[in-house]
Coordinates of C-alpha atoms and ligand atoms in Angstrom, one line a residue:
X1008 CA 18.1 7.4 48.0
X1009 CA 21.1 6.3 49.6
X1010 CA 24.6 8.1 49.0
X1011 CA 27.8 5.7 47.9
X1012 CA 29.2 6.7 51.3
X1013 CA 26.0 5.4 53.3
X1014 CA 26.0 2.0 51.1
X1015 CA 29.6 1.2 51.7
X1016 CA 29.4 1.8 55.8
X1017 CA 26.1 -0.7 55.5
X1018 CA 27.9 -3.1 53.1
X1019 CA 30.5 -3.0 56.0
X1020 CA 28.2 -3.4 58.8
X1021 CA 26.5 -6.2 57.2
X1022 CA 29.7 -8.2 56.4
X1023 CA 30.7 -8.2 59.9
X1024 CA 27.2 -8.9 60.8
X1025 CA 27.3 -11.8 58.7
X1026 CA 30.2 -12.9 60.3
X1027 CA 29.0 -12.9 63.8
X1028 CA 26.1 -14.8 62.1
X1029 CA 28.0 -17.3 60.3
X1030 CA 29.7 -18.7 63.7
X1031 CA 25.7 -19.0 65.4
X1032 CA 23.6 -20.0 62.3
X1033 CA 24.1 -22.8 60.9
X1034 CA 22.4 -21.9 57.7
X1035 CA 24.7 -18.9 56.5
X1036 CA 27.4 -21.9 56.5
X1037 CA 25.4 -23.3 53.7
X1038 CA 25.5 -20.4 51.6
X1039 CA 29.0 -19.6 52.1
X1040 CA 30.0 -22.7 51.1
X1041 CA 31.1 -24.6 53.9
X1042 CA 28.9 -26.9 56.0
X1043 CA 27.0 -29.6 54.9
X1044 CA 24.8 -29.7 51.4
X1045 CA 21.4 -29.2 51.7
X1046 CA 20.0 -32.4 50.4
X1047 CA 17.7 -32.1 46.7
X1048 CA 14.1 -32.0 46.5
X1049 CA 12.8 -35.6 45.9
X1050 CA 10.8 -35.7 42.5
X1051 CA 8.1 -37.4 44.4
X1052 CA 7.7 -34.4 46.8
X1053 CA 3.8 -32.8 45.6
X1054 CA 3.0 -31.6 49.1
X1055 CA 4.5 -28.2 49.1
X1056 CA 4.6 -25.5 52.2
X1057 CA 5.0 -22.1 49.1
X1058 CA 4.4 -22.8 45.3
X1059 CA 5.6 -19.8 43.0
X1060 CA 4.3 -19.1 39.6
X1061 CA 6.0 -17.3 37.0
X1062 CA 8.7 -16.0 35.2
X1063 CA 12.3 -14.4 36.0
X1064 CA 10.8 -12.4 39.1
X1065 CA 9.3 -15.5 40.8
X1066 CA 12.7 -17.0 39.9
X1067 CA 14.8 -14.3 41.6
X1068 CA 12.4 -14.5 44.9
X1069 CA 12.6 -18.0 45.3
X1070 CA 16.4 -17.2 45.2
X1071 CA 16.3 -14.7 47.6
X1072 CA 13.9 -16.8 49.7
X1073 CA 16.1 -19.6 49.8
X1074 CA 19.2 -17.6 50.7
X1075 CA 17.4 -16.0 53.5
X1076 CA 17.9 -19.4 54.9
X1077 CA 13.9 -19.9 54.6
X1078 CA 13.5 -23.4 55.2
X1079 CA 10.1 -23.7 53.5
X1080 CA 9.1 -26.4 51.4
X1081 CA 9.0 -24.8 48.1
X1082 CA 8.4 -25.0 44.4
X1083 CA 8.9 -23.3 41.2
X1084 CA 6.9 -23.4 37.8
X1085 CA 8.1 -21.7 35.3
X1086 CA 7.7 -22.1 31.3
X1087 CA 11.3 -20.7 30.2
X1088 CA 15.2 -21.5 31.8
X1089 CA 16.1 -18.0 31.6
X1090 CA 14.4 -14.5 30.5
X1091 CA 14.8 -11.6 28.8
X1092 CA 15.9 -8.8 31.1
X1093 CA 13.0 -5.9 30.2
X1094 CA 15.1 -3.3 31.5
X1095 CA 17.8 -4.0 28.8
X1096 CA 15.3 -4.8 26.3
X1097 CA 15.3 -1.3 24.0
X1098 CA 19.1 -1.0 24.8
X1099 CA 20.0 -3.8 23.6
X1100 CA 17.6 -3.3 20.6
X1101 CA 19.9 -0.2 19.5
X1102 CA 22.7 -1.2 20.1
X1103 CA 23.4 1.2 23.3
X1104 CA 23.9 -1.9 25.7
X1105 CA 25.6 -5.1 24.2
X1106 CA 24.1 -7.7 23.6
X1107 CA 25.4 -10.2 26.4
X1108 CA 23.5 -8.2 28.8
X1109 CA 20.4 -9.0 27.7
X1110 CA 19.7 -12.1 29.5
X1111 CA 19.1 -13.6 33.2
X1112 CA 20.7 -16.5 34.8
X1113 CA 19.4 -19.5 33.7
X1114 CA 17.2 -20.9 36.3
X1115 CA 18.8 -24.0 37.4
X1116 CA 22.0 -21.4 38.5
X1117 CA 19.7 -19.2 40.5
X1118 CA 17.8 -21.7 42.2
X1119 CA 19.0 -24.3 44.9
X1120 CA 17.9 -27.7 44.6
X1121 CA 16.7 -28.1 47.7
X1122 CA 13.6 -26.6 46.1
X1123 CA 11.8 -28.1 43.2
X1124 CA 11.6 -26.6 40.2
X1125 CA 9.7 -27.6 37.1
X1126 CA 10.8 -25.3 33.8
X1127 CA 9.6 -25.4 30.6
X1128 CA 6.1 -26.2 32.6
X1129 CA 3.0 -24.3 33.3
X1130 CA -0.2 -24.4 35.3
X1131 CA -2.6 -25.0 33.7
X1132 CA -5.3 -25.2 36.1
X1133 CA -5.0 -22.9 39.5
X1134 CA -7.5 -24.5 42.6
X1135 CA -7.9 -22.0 44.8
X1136 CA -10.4 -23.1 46.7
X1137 CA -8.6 -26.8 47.2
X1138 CA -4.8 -24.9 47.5
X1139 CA -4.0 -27.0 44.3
X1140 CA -2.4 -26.4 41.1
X1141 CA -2.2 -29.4 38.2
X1142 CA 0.9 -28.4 35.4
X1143 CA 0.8 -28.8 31.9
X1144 CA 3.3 -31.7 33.2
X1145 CA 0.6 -34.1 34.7
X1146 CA 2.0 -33.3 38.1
X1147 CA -0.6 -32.0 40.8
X1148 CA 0.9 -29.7 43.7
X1149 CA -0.8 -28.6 47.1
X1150 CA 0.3 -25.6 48.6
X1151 CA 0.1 -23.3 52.4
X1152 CA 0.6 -20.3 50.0
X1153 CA 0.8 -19.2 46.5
X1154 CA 2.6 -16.5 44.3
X1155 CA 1.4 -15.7 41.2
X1156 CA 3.7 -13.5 39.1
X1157 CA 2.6 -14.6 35.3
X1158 CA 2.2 -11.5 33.8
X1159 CA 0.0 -11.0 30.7
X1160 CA -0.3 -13.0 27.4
X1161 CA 1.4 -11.1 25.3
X1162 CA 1.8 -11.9 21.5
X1163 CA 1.9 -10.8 18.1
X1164 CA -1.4 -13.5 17.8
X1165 CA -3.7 -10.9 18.9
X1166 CA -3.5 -9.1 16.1
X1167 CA -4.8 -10.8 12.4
X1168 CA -2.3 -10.9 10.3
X1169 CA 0.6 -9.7 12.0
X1170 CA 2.8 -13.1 12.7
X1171 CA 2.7 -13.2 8.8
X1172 CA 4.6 -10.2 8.7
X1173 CA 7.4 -11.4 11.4
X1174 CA 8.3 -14.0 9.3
X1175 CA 11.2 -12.0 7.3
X1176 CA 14.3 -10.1 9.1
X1177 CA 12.6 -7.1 9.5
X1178 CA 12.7 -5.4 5.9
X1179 CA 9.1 -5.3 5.7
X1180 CA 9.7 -2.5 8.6
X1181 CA 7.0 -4.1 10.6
X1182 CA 8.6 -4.2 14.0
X1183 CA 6.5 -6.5 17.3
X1184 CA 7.8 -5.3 20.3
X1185 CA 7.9 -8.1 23.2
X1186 CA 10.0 -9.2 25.5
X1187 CA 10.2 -12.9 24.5
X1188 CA 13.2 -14.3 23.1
X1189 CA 16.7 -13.0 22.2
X1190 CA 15.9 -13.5 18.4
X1191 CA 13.4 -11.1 18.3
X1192 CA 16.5 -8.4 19.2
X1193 CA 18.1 -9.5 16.2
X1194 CA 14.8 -8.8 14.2
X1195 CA 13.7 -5.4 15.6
X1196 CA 17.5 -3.7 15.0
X1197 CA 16.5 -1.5 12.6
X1198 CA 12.9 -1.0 14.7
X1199 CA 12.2 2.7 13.8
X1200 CA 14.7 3.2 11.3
X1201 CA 14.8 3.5 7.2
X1202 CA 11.3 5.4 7.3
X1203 CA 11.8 6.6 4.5
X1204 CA 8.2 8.3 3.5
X1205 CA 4.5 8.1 4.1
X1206 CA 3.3 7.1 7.6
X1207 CA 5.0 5.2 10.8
X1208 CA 2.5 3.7 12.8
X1209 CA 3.5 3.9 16.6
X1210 CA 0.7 0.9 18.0
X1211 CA 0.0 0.7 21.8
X1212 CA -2.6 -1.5 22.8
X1213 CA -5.5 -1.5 25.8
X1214 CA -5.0 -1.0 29.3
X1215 CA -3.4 -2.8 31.3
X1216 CA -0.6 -3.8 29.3
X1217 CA 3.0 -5.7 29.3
X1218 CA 5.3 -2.5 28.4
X1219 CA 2.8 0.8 29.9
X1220 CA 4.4 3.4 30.5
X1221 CA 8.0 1.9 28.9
X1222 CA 7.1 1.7 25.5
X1223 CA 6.6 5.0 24.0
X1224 CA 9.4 5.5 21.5
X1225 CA 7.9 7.7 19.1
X1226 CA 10.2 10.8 20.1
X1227 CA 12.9 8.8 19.8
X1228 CA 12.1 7.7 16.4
X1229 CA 10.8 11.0 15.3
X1230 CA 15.1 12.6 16.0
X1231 CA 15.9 9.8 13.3
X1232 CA 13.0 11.1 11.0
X1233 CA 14.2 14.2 11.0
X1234 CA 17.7 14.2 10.7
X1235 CA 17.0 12.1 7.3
X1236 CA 14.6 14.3 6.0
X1237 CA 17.2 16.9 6.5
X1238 CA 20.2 14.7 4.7
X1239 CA 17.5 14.0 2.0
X1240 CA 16.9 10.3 2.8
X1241 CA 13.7 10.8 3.8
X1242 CA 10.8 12.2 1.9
X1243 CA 9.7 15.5 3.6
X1244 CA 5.9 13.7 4.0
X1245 CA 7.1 11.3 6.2
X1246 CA 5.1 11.0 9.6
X1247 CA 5.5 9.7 12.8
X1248 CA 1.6 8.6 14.2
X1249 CA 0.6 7.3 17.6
X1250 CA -2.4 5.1 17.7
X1251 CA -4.3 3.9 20.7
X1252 CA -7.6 2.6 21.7
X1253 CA -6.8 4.3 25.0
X1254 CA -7.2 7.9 25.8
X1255 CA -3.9 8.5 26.8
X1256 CA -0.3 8.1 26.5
X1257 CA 0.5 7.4 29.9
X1258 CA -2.4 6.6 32.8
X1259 CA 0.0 9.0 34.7
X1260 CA -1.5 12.1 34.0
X1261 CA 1.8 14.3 34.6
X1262 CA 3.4 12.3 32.4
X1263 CA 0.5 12.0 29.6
X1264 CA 0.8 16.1 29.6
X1265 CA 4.5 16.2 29.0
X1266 CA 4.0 13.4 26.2
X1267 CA 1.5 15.4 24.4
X1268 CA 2.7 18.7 24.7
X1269 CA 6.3 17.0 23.0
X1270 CA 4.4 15.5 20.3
X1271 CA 2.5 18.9 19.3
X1272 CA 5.6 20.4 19.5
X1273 CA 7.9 17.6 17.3
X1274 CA 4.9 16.9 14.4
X1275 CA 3.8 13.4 16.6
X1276 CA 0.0 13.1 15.1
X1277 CA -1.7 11.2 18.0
X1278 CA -4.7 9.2 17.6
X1279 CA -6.8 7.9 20.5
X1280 CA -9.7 5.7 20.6
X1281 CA -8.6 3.2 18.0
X1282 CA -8.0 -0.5 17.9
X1283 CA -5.7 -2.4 15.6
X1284 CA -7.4 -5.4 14.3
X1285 CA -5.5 -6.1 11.4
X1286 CA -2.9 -5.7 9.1
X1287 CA -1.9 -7.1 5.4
X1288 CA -0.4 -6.3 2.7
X1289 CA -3.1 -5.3 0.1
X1290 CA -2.8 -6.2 -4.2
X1291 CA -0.8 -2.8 -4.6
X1292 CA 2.0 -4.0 -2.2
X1293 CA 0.6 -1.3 0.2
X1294 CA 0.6 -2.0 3.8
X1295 CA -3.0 -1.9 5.2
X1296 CA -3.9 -1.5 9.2
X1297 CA -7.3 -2.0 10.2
X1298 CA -8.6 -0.2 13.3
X1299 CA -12.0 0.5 15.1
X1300 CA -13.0 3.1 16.6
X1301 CA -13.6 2.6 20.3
X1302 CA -16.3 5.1 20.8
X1303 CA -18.3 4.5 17.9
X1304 CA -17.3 1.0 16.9
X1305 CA -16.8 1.9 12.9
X1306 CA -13.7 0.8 11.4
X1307 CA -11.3 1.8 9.0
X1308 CA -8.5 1.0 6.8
X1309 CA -5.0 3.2 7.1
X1310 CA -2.5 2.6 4.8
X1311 CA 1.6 3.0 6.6
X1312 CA 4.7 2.4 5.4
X1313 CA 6.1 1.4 8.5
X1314 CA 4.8 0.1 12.0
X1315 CA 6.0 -0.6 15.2
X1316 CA 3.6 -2.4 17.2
X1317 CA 3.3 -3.5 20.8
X1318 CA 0.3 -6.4 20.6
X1319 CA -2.3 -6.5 23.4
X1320 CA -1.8 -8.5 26.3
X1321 CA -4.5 -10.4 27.4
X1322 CA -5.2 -12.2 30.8
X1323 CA -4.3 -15.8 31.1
X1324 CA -7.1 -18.1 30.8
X1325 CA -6.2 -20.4 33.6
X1326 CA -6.7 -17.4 36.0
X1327 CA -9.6 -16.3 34.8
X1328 CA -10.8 -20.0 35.2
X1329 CA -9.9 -20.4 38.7
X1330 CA -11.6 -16.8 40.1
X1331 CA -7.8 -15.9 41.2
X1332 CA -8.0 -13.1 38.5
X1333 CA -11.0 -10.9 38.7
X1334 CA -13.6 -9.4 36.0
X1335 CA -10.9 -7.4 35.0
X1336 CA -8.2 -9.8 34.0
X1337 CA -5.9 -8.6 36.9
X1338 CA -5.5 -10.5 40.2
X1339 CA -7.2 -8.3 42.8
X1340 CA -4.6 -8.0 45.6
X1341 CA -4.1 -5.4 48.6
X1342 CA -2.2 -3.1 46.9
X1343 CA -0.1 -2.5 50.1
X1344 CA 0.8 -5.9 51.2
X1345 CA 0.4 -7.3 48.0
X1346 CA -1.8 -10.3 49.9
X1347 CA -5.0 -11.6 47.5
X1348 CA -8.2 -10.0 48.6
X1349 CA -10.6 -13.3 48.4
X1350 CA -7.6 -16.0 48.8
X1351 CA -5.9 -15.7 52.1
X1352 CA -2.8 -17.6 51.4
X1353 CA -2.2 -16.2 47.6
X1354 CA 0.3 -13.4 46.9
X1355 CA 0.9 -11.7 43.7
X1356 CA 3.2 -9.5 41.8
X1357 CA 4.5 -8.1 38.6
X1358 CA 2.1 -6.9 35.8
X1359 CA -0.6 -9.4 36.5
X1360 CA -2.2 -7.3 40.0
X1361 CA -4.8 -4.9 39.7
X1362 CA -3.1 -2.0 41.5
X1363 CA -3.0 1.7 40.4
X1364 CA 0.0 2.3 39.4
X1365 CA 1.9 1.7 36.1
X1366 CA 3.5 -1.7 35.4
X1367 CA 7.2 -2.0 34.8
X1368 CA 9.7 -4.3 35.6
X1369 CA 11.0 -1.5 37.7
X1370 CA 7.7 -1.6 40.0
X1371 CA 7.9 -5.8 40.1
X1372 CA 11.8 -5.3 41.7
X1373 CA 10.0 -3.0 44.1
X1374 CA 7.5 -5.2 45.0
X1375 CA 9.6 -8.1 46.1
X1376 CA 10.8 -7.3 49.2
X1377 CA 7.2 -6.4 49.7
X1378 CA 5.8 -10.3 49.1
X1379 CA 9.0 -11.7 50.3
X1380 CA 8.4 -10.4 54.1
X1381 CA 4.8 -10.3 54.0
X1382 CA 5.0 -14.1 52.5
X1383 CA 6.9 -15.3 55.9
X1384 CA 4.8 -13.1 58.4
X1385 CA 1.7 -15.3 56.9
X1386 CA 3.5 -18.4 57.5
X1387 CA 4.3 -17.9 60.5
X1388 CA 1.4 -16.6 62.0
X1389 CA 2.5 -12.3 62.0
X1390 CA 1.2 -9.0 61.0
X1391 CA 2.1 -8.5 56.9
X1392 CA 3.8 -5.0 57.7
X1393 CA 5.7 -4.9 54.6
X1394 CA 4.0 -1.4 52.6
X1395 CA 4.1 -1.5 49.1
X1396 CA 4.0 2.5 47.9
X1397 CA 3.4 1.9 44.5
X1398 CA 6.8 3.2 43.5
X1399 CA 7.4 2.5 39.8
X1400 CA 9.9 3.8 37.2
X1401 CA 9.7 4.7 33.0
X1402 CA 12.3 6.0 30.9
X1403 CA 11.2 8.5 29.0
X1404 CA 13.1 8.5 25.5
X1405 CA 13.4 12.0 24.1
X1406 CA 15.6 10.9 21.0
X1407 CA 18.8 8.8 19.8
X1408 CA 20.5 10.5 23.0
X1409 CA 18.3 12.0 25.2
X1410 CA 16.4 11.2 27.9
X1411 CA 14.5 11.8 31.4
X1412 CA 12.4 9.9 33.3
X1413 CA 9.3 9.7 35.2
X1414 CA 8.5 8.1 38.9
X1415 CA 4.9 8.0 41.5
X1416 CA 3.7 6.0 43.9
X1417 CA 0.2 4.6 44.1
X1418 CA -2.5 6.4 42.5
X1419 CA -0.1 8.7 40.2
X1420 CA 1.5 10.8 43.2
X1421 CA 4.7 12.0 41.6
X1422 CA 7.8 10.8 43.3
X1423 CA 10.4 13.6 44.8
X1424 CA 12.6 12.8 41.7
X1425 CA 10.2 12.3 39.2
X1426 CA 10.7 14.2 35.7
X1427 CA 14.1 15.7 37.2
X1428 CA 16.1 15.6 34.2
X1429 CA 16.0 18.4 31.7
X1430 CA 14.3 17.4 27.9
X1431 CA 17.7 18.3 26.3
X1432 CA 21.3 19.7 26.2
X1433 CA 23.9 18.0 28.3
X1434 CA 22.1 17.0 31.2
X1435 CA 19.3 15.1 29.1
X1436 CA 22.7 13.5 27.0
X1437 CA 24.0 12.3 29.9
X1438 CA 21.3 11.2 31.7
X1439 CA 20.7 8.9 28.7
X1440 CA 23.9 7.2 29.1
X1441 CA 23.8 6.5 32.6
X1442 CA 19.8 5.6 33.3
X1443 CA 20.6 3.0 30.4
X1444 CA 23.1 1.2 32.1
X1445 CA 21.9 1.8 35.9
X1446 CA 18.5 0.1 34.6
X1447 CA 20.5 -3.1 33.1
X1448 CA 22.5 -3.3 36.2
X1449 CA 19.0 -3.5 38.5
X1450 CA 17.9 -6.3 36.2
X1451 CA 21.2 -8.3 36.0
X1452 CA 21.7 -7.8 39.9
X1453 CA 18.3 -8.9 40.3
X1454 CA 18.3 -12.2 37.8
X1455 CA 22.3 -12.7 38.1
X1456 CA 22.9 -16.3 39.7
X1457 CA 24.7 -14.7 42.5
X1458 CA 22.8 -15.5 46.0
X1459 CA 22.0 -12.7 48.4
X1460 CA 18.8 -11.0 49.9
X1461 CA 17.1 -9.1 47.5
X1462 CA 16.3 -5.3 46.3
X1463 CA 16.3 -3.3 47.9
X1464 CA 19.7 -3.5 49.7
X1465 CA 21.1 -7.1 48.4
X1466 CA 23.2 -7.5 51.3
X1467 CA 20.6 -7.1 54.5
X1468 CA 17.1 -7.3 54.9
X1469 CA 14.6 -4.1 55.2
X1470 CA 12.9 -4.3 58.3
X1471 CA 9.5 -3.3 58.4
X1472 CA 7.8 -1.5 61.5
X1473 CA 4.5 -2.4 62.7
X1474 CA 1.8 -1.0 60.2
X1475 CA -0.1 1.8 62.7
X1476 CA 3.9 3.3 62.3
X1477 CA 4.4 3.0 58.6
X1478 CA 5.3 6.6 56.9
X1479 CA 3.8 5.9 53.6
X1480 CA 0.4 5.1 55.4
X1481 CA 0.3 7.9 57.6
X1482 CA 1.7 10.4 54.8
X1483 CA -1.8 9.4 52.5
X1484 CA -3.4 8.9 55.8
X1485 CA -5.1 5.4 54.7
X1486 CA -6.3 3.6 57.4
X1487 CA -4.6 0.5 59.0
X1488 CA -8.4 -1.7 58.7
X1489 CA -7.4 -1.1 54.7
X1490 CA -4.1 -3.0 55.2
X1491 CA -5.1 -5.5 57.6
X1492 CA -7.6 -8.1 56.0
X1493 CA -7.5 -11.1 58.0
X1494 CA -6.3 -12.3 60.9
X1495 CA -3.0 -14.1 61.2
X1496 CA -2.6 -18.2 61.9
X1497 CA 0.5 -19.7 62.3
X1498 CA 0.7 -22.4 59.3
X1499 CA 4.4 -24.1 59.4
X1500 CA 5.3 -25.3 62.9
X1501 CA 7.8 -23.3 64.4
X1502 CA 11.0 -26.1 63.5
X1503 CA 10.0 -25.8 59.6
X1504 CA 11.5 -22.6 59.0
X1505 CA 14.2 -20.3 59.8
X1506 CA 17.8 -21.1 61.0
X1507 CA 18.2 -24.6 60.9
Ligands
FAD2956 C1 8.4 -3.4 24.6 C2 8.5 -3.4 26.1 C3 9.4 -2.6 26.7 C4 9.5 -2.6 28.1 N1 10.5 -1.8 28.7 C5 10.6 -1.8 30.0 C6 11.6 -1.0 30.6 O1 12.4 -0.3 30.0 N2 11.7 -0.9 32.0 C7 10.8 -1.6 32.8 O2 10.9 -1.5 34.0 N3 9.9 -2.4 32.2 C8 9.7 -2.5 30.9 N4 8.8 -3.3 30.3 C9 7.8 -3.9 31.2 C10 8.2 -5.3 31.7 O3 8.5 -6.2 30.7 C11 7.1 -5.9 32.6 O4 6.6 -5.0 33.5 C12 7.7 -7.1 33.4 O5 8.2 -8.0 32.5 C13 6.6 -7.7 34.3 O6 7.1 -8.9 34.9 P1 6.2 -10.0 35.3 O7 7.1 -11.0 36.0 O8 5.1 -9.5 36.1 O9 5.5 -10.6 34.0 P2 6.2 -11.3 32.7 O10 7.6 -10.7 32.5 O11 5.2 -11.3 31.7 O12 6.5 -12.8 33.2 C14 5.4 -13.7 33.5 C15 6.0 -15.1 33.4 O13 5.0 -16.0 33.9 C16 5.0 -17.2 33.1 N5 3.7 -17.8 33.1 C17 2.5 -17.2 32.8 N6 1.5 -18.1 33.0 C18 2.0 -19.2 33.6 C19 1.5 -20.4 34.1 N7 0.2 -20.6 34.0 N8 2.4 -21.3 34.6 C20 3.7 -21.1 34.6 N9 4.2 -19.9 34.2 C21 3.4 -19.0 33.7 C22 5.4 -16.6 31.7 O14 5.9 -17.7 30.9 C23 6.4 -15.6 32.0 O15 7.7 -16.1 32.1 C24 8.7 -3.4 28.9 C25 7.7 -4.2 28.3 C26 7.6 -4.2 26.9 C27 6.6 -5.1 26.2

């Protein structure tokens, strides 16, 4: 961490740096908004030097890459104009955060034209193997490098039954969690709420997921539950359940202790091994979930009164098609320099990698310094030293007011900070407060349509050292032949980038 005092003699440093900069480099003029305008990227342009993939995090690098003064060739696919900001997502949901917080810049703000961007367009077929990728648009783009930051699928689809049950505003207390659209906020306000007797179903679906590790609200829901059983709104049956085919709570197994332990403590029943397939409403107006058991493949029928449901997220087909994405569904990078293990010139970030640790959005902002650096040492030729440690962060929602955390790097080593915050009294109470809004302000820096570097300092670049010196691989002592995968070639001639 870096104190307020620290950040303020930097922010100082870098401004005079900038300064120094602006009178020698042409491009800072650009940005500042003198000089001459960078000229838009002709429509007929297919020949691209980096192609980027994705949502609001391949959005926000391209930004960053472009104020860098990066002078790559570069283009954009994205199927949305702006995003939901995860971080704000359950905040917003409750009420704790409002409302206009919720969502990024739109694209066209963030991004210079001097790029291309195509929105409300996909890929629809990745090839690797030619550096290709043809959009759902009919236009065909080559590439020198790729990003690929397209998450999961992630929909209500993938489970019968359920879009039936969005269709009202939510009185059916059948909540979808996603992070979609800002309509679905309107839908999920009472999400938890009015559960008035019989069984909540708490639903998280199969590893790897959009939302692990950041989706666990049943504590939270369970303070509601019994402050109404105590006022007599709710019946003293009413439960609060967890289901899951997985076998855990969390894949971090500190934080899958402290989960359980809570839930034997506050009532939680916790069910493992068992996979929503279904849900309808059956000819006695009761609500009807169908799950199967994971080990033994029977299934059942489990009657709820309410549900609140985070659908599986699958891989996307088009990756699977191309061999970018492996057996798994996730796309096998190095997990430290975030560089594809089969495909050279491909990068990836965000929930879609294969990498142990647990995916947030918090994890995605870490990892874009990571492929932003690494991305122009492969360009031009240099050593990716940029270390990713696997850092990622979850909120961990003890009740309407209360909260802590937990934080590890790669492979579920706990961070120096991680679980600091007390369960409850005043500490837990304020923590709530504050890790609400310091989580929207990362995702509204990050997305904002104001240009500057990047996490993790905004204003000024990390510098990397040379991998034999990096701390993180010398702490774990992992070998430098696990980092380094293939050797470096210069691929844009030297006048194509940088300072011009
Ligand atoms: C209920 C819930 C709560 C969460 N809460 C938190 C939280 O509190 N804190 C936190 O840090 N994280 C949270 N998360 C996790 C967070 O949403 C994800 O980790 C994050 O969104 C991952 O970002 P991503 O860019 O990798 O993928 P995504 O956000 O899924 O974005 C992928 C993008 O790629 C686009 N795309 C996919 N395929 C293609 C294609 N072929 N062509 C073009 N575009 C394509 C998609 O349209 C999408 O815009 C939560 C998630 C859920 C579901």
């Amino acid at each position: 961490m870096i104190s307020k005092s620290a950040l303020a003699f930097l922010r100082k440093q870098s401004n005079a740096q900038n300064k120094v900069a602006s009178m020698t480099v042409a491009h800072q003029r650009n940005f500042a908004g003198g000089g001459p305008k960078k000229p838009a990227m002709p429509a007929s342009e297919t020949d691209f030097d980096v192609v980027f993939v994705g949502g609001m995090n391949a959005t926000a690098l391209l930004k960053f890459m472009q104020h860098d003064g990066v002078n790559y060739k570069m283009a954009l696919i994205t199927e949305q104009s702006r995003f939901i900001l995860p971080q704000s997502y359950f905040a917003v949901s409750h009420g704790h955060i409002a409302e206009l917080k919720l969502e990024s810049g739109t694209v066209s703000a963030q991004v210079e034209q001097w790029s291309r961007y195509d929105t409300f367009a996909k890929v629809s077929q990745f090839l690797p193997n030619q550096n290709k990728v043809k959009l759902s648009n009919g236009r065909e783009y080559t590439y020198k490098a790729l990003v690929v930051n397209t998450g999961f699928k992630h929909t209500s689809e993938h489970i019968e039954g359920l879009p039936e049950f969005e269709k009202d505003r939510g009185e059916n207390n059948v909540f979808v969690h996603a992070i979609d659209h800002k309509e679905r906020l309107q839908r999920n306000y009472y999400h938890g709420w009015n559960h008035n007797n019989g069984d909540m179903i708490c639903y998280s679906p199969k590893f790897p997921y959009k939302g692990e590790g950041t989706d666990f609200y049943a504590l939270y829901y369970e303070h509601f539950l019994r402050q109404d059983i105590l006022q007599g709104r709710s019946a003293r049956n009413a439960k609060i359940q967890f289901w899951t085919p997985n076998k855990e709570i969390f894949k971090f197994p500190y934080a899958n202790e402290v989960a359980l332990e809570e839930c034997r403590k506050r009532g939680i029943d916790v069910y493992f091994g068992w996979e929503m397939l279904s849900v309808k409403t059956n000819e006695h107006g009761q609500k009807i979930a169908t799950f199967r058991c994971t080990d033994t493949g029977k299934t059942i029928e489990k009657d709820f009164f309410s549900a609140v449901i985070n659908p599986p997220s699958k891989p996307h087909q088009e990756l699977l098609d191309s061999g970018i994405a492996n057996g798994e569904g996730v796309v096998d990078v190095n997990p430290y320099t975030l560089q594809h293990k089969r495909f050279e010139n491909i990068f990836a970030f965000g929930d879609c990698i294969g990498v142990n640790t647990t995916r947030t959005e918090s994890a995605a902002i870490h990892q874009t310094p990571i492929v932003k650096h690494n991305l122009t040492q492969f360009m031009e030729g240099k050593e990716l030293n940029a270390i990713y440690d696997g850092y990622t962060f979850m909120p961990f929602l003890l009740g309407h007011s209360y909260a802590t955390n937990f934080q590890h790097y790669h492979d579920y080593e706990p961070h120096a900070l991680n679980h600091w915050v007390p369960h409850y009294g005043i500490f837990a109470r304020w923590y709530f407060g504050r890790m609400m809004k310091s989580q929207m302000q990362m995702g509204e820096k990050f997305s904002s349509f104001k240009k500057n570097h990047g996490p993790p300092y905004y204003n000024f670049n990390p510098r990397y050292l040379p991998v034999e010196h990096n701390d993180y691989l010398q702490r774990r002592g992992i070998p430098v032949s696990e980092v380094k995968m293939f050797e470096p070639k210069v691929r844009v001639a030297h006048d194509d980038h940088h300072h011009h």
